[in-house]
CSV table of C-alpha atoms and ligand atoms in Angstrom, one decimal:
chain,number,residue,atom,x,y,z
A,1,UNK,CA,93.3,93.8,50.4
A,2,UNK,CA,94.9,96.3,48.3
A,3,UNK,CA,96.0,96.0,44.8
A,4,UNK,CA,99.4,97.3,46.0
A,5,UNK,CA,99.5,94.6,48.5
A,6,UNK,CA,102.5,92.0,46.9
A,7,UNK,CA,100.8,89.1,45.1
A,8,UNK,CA,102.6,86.2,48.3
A,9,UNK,CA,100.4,88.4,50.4
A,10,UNK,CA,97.1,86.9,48.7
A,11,UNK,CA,95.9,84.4,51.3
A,12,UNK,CA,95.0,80.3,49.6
A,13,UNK,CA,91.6,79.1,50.3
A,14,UNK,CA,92.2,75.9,52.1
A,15,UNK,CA,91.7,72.6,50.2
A,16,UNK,CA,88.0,71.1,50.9
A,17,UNK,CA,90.1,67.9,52.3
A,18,UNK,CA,86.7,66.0,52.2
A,19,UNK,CA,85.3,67.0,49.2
A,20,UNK,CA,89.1,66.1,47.4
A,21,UNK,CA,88.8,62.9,48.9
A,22,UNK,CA,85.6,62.0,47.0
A,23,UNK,CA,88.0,62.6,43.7
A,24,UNK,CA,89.4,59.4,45.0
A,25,UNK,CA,87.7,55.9,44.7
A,26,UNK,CA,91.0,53.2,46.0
A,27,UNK,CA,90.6,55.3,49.5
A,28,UNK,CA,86.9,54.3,50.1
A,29,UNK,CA,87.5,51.1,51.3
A,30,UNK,CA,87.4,48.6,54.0
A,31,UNK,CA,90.7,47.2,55.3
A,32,UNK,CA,90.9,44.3,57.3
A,33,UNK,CA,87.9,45.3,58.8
A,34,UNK,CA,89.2,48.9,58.8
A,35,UNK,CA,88.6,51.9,56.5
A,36,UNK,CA,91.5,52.1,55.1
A,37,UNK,CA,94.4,54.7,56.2
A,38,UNK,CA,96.9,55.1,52.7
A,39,UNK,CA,99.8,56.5,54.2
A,40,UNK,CA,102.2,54.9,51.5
A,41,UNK,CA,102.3,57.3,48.7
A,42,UNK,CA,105.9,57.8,48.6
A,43,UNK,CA,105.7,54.5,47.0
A,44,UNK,CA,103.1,55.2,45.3
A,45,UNK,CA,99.8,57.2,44.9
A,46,UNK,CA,96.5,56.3,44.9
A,47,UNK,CA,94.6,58.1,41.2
A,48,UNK,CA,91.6,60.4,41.3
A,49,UNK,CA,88.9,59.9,38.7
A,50,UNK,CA,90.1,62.6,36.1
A,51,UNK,CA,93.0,60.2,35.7
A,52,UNK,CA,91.1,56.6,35.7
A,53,UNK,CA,88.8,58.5,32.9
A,54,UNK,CA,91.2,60.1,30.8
A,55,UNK,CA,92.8,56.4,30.5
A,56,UNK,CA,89.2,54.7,29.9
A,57,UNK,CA,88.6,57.5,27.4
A,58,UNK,CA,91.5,56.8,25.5
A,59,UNK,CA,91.1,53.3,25.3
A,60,UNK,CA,87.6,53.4,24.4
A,61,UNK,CA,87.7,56.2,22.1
A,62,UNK,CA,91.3,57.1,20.6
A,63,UNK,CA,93.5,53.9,21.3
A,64,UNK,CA,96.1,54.0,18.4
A,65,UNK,CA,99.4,53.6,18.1
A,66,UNK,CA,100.9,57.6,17.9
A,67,UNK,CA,102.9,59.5,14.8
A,68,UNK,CA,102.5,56.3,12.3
A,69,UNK,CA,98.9,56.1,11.1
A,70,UNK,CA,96.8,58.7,8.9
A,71,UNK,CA,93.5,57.7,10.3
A,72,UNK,CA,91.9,59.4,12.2
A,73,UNK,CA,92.5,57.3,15.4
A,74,UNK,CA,96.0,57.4,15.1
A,75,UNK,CA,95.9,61.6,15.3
A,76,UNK,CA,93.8,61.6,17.9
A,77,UNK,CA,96.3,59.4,19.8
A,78,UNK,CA,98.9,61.2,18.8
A,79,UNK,CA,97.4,64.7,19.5
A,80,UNK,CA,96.4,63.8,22.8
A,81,UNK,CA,100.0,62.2,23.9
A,82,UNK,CA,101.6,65.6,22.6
A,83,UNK,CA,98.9,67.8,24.4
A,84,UNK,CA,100.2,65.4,27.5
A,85,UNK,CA,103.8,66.3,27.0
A,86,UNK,CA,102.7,69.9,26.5
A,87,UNK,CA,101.0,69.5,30.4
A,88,UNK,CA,104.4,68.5,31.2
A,89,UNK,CA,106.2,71.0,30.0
A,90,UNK,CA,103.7,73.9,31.7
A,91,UNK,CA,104.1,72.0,34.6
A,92,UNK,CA,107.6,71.9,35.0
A,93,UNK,CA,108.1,75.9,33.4
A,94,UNK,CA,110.0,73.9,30.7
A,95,UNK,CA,111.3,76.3,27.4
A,96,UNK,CA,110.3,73.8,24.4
A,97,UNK,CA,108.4,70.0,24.7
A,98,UNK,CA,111.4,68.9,22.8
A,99,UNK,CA,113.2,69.0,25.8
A,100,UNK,CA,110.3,66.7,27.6
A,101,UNK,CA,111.2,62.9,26.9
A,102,UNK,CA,108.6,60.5,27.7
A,103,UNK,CA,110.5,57.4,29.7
A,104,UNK,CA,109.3,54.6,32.1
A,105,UNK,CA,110.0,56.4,35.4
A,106,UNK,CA,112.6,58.1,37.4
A,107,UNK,CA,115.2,55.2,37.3
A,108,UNK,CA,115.0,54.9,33.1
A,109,UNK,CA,115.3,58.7,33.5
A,110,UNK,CA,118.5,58.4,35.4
A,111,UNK,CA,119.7,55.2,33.6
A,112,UNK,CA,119.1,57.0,30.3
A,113,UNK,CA,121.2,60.1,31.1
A,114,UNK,CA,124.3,57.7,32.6
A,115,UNK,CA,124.6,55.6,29.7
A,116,UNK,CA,123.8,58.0,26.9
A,117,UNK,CA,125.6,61.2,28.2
A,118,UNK,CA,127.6,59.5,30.5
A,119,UNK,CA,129.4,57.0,27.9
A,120,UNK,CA,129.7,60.0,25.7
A,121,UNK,CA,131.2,62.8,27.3
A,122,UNK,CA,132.6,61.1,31.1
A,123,UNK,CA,136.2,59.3,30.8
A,124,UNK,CA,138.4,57.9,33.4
A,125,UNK,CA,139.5,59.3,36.3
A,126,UNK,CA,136.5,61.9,36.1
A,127,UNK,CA,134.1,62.5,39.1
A,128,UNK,CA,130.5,62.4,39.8
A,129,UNK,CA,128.6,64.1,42.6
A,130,UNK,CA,125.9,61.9,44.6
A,131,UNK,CA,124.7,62.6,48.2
A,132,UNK,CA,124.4,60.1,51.0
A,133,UNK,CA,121.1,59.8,51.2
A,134,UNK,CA,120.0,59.2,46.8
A,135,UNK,CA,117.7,56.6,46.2
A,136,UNK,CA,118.9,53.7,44.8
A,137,UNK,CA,118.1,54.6,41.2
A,138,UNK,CA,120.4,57.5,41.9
A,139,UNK,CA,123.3,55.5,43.1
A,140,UNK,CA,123.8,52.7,40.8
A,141,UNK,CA,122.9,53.9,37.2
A,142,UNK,CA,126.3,56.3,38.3
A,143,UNK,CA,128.2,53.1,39.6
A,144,UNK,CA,127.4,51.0,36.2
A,145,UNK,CA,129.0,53.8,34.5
A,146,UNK,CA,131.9,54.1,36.7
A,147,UNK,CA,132.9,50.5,36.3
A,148,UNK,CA,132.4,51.0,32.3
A,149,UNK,CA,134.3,53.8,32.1
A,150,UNK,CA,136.4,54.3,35.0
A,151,UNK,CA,135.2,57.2,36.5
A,152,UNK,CA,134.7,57.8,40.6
A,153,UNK,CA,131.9,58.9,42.7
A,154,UNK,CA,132.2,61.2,45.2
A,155,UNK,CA,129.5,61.5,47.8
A,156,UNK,CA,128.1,64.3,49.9
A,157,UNK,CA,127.6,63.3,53.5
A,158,UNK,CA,124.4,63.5,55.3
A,159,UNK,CA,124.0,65.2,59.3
A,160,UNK,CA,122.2,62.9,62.0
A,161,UNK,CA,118.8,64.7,61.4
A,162,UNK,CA,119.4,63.7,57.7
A,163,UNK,CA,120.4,66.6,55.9
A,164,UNK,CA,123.1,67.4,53.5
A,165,UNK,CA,126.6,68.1,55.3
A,166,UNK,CA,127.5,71.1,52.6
A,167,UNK,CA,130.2,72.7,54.3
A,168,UNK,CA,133.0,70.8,52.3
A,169,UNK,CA,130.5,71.0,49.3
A,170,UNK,CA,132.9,73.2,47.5
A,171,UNK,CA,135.9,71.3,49.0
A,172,UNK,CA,134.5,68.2,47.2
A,173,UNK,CA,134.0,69.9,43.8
A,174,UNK,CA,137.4,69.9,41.8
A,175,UNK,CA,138.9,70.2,38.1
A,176,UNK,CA,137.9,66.7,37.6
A,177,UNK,CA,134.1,66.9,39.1
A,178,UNK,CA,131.8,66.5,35.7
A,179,UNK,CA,128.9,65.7,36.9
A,180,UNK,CA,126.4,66.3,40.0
A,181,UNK,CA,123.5,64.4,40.6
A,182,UNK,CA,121.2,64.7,43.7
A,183,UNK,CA,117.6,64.5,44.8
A,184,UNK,CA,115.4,67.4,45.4
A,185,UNK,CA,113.4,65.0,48.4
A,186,UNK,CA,114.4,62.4,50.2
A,187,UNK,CA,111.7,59.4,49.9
A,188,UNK,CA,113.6,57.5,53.4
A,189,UNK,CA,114.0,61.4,55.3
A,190,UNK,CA,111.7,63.6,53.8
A,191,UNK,CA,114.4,66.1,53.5
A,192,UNK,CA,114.0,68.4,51.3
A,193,UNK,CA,117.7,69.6,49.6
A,194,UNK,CA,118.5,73.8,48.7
A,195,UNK,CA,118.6,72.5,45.2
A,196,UNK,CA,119.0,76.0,43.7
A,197,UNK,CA,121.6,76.6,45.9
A,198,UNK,CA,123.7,73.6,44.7
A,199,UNK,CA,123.1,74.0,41.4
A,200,UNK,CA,124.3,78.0,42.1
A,201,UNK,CA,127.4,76.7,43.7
A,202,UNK,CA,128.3,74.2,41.6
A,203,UNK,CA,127.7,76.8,38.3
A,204,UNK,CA,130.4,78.8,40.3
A,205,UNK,CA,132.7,76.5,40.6
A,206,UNK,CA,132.9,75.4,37.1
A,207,UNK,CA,129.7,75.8,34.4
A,208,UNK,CA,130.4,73.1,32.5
A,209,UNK,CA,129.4,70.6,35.3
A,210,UNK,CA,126.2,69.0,34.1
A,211,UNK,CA,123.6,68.7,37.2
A,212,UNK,CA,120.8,66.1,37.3
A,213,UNK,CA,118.1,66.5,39.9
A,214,UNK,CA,115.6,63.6,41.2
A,215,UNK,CA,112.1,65.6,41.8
A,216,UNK,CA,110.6,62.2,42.2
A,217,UNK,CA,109.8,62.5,45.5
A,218,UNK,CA,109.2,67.0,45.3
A,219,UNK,CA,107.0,67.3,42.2
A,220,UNK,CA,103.7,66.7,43.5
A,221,UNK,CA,104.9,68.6,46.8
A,222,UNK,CA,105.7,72.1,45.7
A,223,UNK,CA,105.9,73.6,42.8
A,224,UNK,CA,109.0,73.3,41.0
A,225,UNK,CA,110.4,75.0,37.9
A,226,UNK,CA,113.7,74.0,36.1
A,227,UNK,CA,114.6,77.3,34.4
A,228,UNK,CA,114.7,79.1,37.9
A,229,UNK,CA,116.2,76.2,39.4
A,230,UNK,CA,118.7,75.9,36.4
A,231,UNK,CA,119.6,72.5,36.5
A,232,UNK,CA,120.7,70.6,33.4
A,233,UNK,CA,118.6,67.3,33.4
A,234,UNK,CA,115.5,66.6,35.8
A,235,UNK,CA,113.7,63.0,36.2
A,236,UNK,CA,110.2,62.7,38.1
A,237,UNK,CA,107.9,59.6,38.3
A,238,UNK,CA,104.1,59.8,36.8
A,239,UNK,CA,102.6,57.4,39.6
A,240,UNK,CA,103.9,59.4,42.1
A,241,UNK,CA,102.0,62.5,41.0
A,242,UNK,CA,98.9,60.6,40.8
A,243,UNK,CA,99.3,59.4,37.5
A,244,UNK,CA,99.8,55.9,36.1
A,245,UNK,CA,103.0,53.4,36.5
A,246,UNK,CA,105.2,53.1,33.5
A,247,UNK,CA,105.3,56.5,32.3
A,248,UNK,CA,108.2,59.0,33.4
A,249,UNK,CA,109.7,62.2,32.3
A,250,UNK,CA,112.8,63.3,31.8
A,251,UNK,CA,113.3,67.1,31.3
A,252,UNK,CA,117.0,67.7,29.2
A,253,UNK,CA,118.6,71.2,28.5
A,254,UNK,CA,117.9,71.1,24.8
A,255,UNK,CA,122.1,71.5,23.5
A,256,UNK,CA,122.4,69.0,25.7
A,257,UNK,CA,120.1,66.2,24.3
A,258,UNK,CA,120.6,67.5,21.3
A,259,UNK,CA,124.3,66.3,21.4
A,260,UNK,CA,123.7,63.3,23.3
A,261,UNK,CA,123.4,59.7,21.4
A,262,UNK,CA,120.5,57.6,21.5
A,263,UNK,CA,119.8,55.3,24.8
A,264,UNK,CA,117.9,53.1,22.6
A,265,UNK,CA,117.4,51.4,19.2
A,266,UNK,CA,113.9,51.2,17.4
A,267,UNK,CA,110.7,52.3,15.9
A,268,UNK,CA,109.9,56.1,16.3
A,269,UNK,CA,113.5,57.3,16.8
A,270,UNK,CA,115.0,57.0,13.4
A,271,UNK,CA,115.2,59.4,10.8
A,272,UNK,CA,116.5,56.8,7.7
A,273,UNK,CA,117.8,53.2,8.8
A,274,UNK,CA,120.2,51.5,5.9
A,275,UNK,CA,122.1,48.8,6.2
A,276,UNK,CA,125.0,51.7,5.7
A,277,UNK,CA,123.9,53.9,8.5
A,278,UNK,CA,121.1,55.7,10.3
A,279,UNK,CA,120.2,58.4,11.4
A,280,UNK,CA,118.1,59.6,14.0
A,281,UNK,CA,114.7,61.6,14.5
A,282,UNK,CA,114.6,64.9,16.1
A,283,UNK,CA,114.1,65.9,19.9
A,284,UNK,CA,112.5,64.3,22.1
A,285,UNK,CA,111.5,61.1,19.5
A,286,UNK,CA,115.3,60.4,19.9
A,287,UNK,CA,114.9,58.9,22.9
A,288,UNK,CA,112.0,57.3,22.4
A,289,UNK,CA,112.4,54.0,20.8
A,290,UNK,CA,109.5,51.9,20.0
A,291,UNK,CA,105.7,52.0,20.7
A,292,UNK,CA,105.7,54.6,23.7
A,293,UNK,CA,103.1,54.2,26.9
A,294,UNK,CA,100.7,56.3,25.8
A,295,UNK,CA,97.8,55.7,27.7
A,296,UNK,CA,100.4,56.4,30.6
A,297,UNK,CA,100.9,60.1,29.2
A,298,UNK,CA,97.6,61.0,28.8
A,299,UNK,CA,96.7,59.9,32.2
A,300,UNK,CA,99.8,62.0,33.5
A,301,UNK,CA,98.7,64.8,31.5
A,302,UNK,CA,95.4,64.8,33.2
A,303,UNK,CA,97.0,64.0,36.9
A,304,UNK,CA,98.8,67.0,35.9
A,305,UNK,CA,96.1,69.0,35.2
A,306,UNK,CA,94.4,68.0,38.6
A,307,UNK,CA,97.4,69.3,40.6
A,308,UNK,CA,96.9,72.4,38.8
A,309,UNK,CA,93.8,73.0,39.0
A,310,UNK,CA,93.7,72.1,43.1
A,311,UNK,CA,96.9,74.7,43.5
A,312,UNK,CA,100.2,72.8,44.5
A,313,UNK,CA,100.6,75.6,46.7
A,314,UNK,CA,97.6,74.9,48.9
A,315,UNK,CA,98.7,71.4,48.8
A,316,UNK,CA,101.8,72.5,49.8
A,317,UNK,CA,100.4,74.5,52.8
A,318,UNK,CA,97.7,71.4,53.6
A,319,UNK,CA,100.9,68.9,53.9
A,320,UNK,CA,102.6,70.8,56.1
A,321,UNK,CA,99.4,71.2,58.7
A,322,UNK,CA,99.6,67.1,57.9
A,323,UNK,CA,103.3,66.7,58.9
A,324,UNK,CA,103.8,68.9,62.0
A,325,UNK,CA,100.4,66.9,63.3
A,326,UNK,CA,101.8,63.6,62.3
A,327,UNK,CA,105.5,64.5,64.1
A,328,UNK,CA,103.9,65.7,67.2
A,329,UNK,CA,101.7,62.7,67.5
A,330,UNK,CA,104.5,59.8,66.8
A,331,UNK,CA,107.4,62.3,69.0
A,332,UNK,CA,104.4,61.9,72.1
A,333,UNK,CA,105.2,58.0,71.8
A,334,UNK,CA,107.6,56.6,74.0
A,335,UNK,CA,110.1,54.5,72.6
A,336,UNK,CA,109.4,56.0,68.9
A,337,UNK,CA,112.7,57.6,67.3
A,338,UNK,CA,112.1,59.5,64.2
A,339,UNK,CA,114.7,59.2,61.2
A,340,UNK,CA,114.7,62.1,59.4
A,341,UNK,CA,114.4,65.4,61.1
A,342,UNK,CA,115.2,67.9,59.2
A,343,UNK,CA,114.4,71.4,59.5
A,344,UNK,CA,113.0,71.4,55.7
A,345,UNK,CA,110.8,68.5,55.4
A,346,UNK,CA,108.0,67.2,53.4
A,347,UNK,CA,105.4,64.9,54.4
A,348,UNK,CA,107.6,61.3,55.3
A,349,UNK,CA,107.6,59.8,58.5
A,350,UNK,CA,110.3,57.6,59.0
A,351,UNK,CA,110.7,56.0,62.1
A,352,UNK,CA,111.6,53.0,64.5
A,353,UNK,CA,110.5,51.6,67.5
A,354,UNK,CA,112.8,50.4,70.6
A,355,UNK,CA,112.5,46.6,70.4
A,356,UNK,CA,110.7,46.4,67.9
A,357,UNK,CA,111.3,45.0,64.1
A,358,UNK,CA,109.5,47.3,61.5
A,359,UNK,CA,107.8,44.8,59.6
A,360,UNK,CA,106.3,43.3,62.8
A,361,UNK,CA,105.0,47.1,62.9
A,362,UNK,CA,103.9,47.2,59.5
A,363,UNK,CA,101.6,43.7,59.7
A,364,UNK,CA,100.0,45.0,63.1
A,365,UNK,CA,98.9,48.0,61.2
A,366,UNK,CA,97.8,46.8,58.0
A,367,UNK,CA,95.6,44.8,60.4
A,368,UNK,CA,94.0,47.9,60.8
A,369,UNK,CA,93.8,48.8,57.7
A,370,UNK,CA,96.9,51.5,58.0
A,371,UNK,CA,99.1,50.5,54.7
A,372,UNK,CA,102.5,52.4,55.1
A,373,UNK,CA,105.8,50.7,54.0
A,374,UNK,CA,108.6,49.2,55.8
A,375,UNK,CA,112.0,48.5,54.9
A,376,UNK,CA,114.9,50.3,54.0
A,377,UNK,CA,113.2,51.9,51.3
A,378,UNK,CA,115.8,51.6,48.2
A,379,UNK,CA,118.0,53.7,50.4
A,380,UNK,CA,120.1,51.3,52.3
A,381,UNK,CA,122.9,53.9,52.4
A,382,UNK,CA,120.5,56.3,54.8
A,383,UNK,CA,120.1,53.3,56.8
A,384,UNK,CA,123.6,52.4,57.1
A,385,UNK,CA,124.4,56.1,58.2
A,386,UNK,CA,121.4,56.0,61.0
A,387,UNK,CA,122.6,52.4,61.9
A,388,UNK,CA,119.4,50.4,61.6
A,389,UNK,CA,118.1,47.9,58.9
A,390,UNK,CA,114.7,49.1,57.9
A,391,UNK,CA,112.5,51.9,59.4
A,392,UNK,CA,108.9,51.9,58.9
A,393,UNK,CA,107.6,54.8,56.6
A,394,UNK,CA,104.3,56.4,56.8
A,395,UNK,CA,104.3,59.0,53.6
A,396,UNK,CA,101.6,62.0,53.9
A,397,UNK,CA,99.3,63.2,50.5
A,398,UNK,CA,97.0,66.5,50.0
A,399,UNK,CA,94.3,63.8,50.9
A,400,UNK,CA,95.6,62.0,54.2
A,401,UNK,CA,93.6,63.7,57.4
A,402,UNK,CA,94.5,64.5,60.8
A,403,UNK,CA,92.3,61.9,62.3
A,404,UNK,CA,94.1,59.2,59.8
A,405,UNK,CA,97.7,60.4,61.8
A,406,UNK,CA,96.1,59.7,65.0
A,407,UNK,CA,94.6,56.4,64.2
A,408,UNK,CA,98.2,55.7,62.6
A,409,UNK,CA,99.3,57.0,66.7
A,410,UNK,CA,97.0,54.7,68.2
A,411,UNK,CA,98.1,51.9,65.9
A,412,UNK,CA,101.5,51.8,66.7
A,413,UNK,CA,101.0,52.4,70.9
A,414,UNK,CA,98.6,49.1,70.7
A,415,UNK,CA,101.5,47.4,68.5
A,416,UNK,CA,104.1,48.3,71.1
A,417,UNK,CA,101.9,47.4,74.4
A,418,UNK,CA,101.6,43.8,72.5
A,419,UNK,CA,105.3,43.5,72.7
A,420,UNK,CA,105.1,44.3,76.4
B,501,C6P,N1,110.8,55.5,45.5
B,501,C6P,C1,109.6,54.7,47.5
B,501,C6P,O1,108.8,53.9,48.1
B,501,C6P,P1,110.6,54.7,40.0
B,501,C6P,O2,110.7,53.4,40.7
B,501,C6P,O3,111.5,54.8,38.8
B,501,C6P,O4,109.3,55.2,39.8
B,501,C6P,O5,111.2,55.8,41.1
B,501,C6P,C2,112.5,55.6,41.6
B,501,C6P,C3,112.8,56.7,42.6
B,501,C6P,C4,113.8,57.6,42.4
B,501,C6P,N2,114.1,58.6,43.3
B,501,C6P,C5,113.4,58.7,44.4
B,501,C6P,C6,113.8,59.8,45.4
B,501,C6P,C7,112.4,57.8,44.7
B,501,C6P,O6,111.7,58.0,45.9
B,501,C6P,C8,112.1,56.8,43.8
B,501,C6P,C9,111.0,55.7,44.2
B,501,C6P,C10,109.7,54.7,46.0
B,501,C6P,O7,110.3,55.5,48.1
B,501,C6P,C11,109.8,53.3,45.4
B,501,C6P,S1,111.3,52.5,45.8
């Protein structure tokens, strides 16, 4: 290769699939008699080691409570919980950590911005953008604040293969739109959404429409970074990037927090309390009330730093080996309908089976040790539109295998010649 060549020219060393599954003790296990085939990380993923020991680490070595204490234990704590929101903030090509707020997950993310900006700056009779196929922590956080305040949702339609109708996407933006909000990915489709482009078109229509996007089900897909995709507010889940549960983040345009009022009341967030008034701390500690999960931030600092260090783009190009095997090997099954087929997918395979009910599915294959998830996967508007109650959902990870999708195959053509 030249040095002319362009850098997208540079061809990614393939992920070691086998040695990156060693990172990983939950998936060497028996099953039912099974080793066992994770294919549920939508829901939630499993944690490599550099995560399990940065949590034992801390709570061996540094466990303190953070910006309170003098001693020595207490700045370690703290040091390593800012060094975490710092990971974030690289991550997600953030400008300043201040904008970084440490919350419980996606949904406190979304119920956060609702309440606090919503109750601020929405009033009746304005309009917020959601899409048919949000999760539900995307739906009703929007419809709390619409029966508080009197404001209207609008919603963007979905296509049969489960993709955004945005022909009328314009039409549906008007003088009294405020506010967009819409996920990147869809955890029930897979789909992934032209994110930039709506946040383009919605800038065009009118800039001072504030635009939220879900990454929860993107960030530990591709690589994603908010200045270029120039939203306003962005909410992701730590456990689904292979960190802990509990811990969140929600990424706010700086003015924009700046001006917003607190979610919540406590410790940490104050600048004076009287019994006249108080005032409040500075970005982000505004928004975080009370002792914050700590332990949770360091270990999604270091999950953080794994994905990094792996390359989220040869993840990106290992999942999508993963997901055309996986579709071809459930499309060769008679009777099998896919839900969610989308040109621009990530790994989910959402699907159901003439005649038969998902969770009968589900329990044949967790018999064999296969865990995916079946339901309606806090999306029960996506099921409406595809007119079925649940689907059953197997969700791919950098550390899922080709032989894993076949067994998964195999699974569900003994499940179906049981119902025969
Ligand atoms: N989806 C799934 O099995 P929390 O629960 O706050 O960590 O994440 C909520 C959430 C928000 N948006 C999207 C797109 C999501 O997929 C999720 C969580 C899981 O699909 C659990 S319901």
């Amino acid at each position: 290769m030249t040095s002319t060549e362009p850098h997208h020219a540079t061809i990614l060393e393939p992920l070691d699939v086998q040695r990156v599954r060693e990172d990983f003790p939950a998936l060497h296990q028996q099953v039912n008699g099974h080793p066992l085939v994770y294919l549920d990380n939508a829901a939630t993923a499993q944690k490599p080691r550099a995560v399990l020991d940065a949590l034992q680490h801390y709570y061996e070595n540094d466990n303190a409570n953070v910006h309170r204490g003098v001693h020595m234990l207490s700045q370690r704590a703290t040091d390593a919980y800012e060094a975490a929101r710092e990971a974030v903030r690289a991550f997600l090509n953030v400008e300043s950590e201040k904008e970084i707020v440490f919350v419980r997950g996606a949904t406190e993310g979304i119920n956060l911005v609702a309440q606090s900006f919503g109750r601020a700056f929405l009033r009746a009779g304005d309009e917020i953008v959601i899409s048919h196929m949000e999760h539900h922590s995307n739906i009703v956080p929007w419809q709390l604040l619409c029966e508080a305040i009197g404001a209207k949702l609008r919603v963007i339609p979905i296509n049969d293969r489960g993709e955004l109708v945005l022909d009328d996407f314009d039409a549906l933006l008007n003088e009294r739109t405020r506010f967009v909000s819409i996920l990147h990915t869809s955890n029930a489709l897979g789909t992934v959404n032209p994110v930039e482009d709506i946040v383009r078109r919605v800038r065009a229509h009118n800039p001072e429409i504030r635009v939220l996007i879900d990454g929860c089900q993107a960030v530990q897909h591709t690589s994603v970074d908010v200045r270029a995709l120039d939203c306003d507010f962005f909410v992701f889940s730590g456990h689904k990037l292979f960190g802990p549960t509990g811990i969140g983040v929600l990424y706010g345009r700086r003015e924009l927090l700046e001006a917003m009022p607190p979610y919540q009341g406590g410790g940490d967030m104050i600048d004076r309390v009287s019994f006249d008034g108080s005032t409040w701390a500075d970005l982000p500690n505004k928004f975080e009330a009370g002792t914050p999960h700590i332990a949770g931030a360091i270990g999604l600092g270091a999950a953080i730093d794994y994905v990094r260090a792996l390359g989220i783009e040869r993840i990106e190009a290992r999942e999508r080996e993963l997901l055309a095997h996986g579709t071809a090997a459930l499309e060769s099954i008679p009777g099998l309908r896919l839900i969610g087929t989308a040109a621009h997918k990530t790994g989910v395979l959402s699907f159901i089976v003439d005649g038969i009910h998902p969770h009968d599915i589900g329990t044949l294959l967790d018999m064999r040790g296969i865990a995916v998830r079946v339901g309606h996967h806090c999306a029960q508007p996506v099921m409406q539109h595809f007119g079925v109650p649940a689907t059953v959902r197997a969700s791919l990870a950098f550390t899922n295998t080709s032989e894993e999708l076949d067994r998964l195959a195999e699974g569900i053509r003994k499940a179906i010649s049981m119902f025969q």
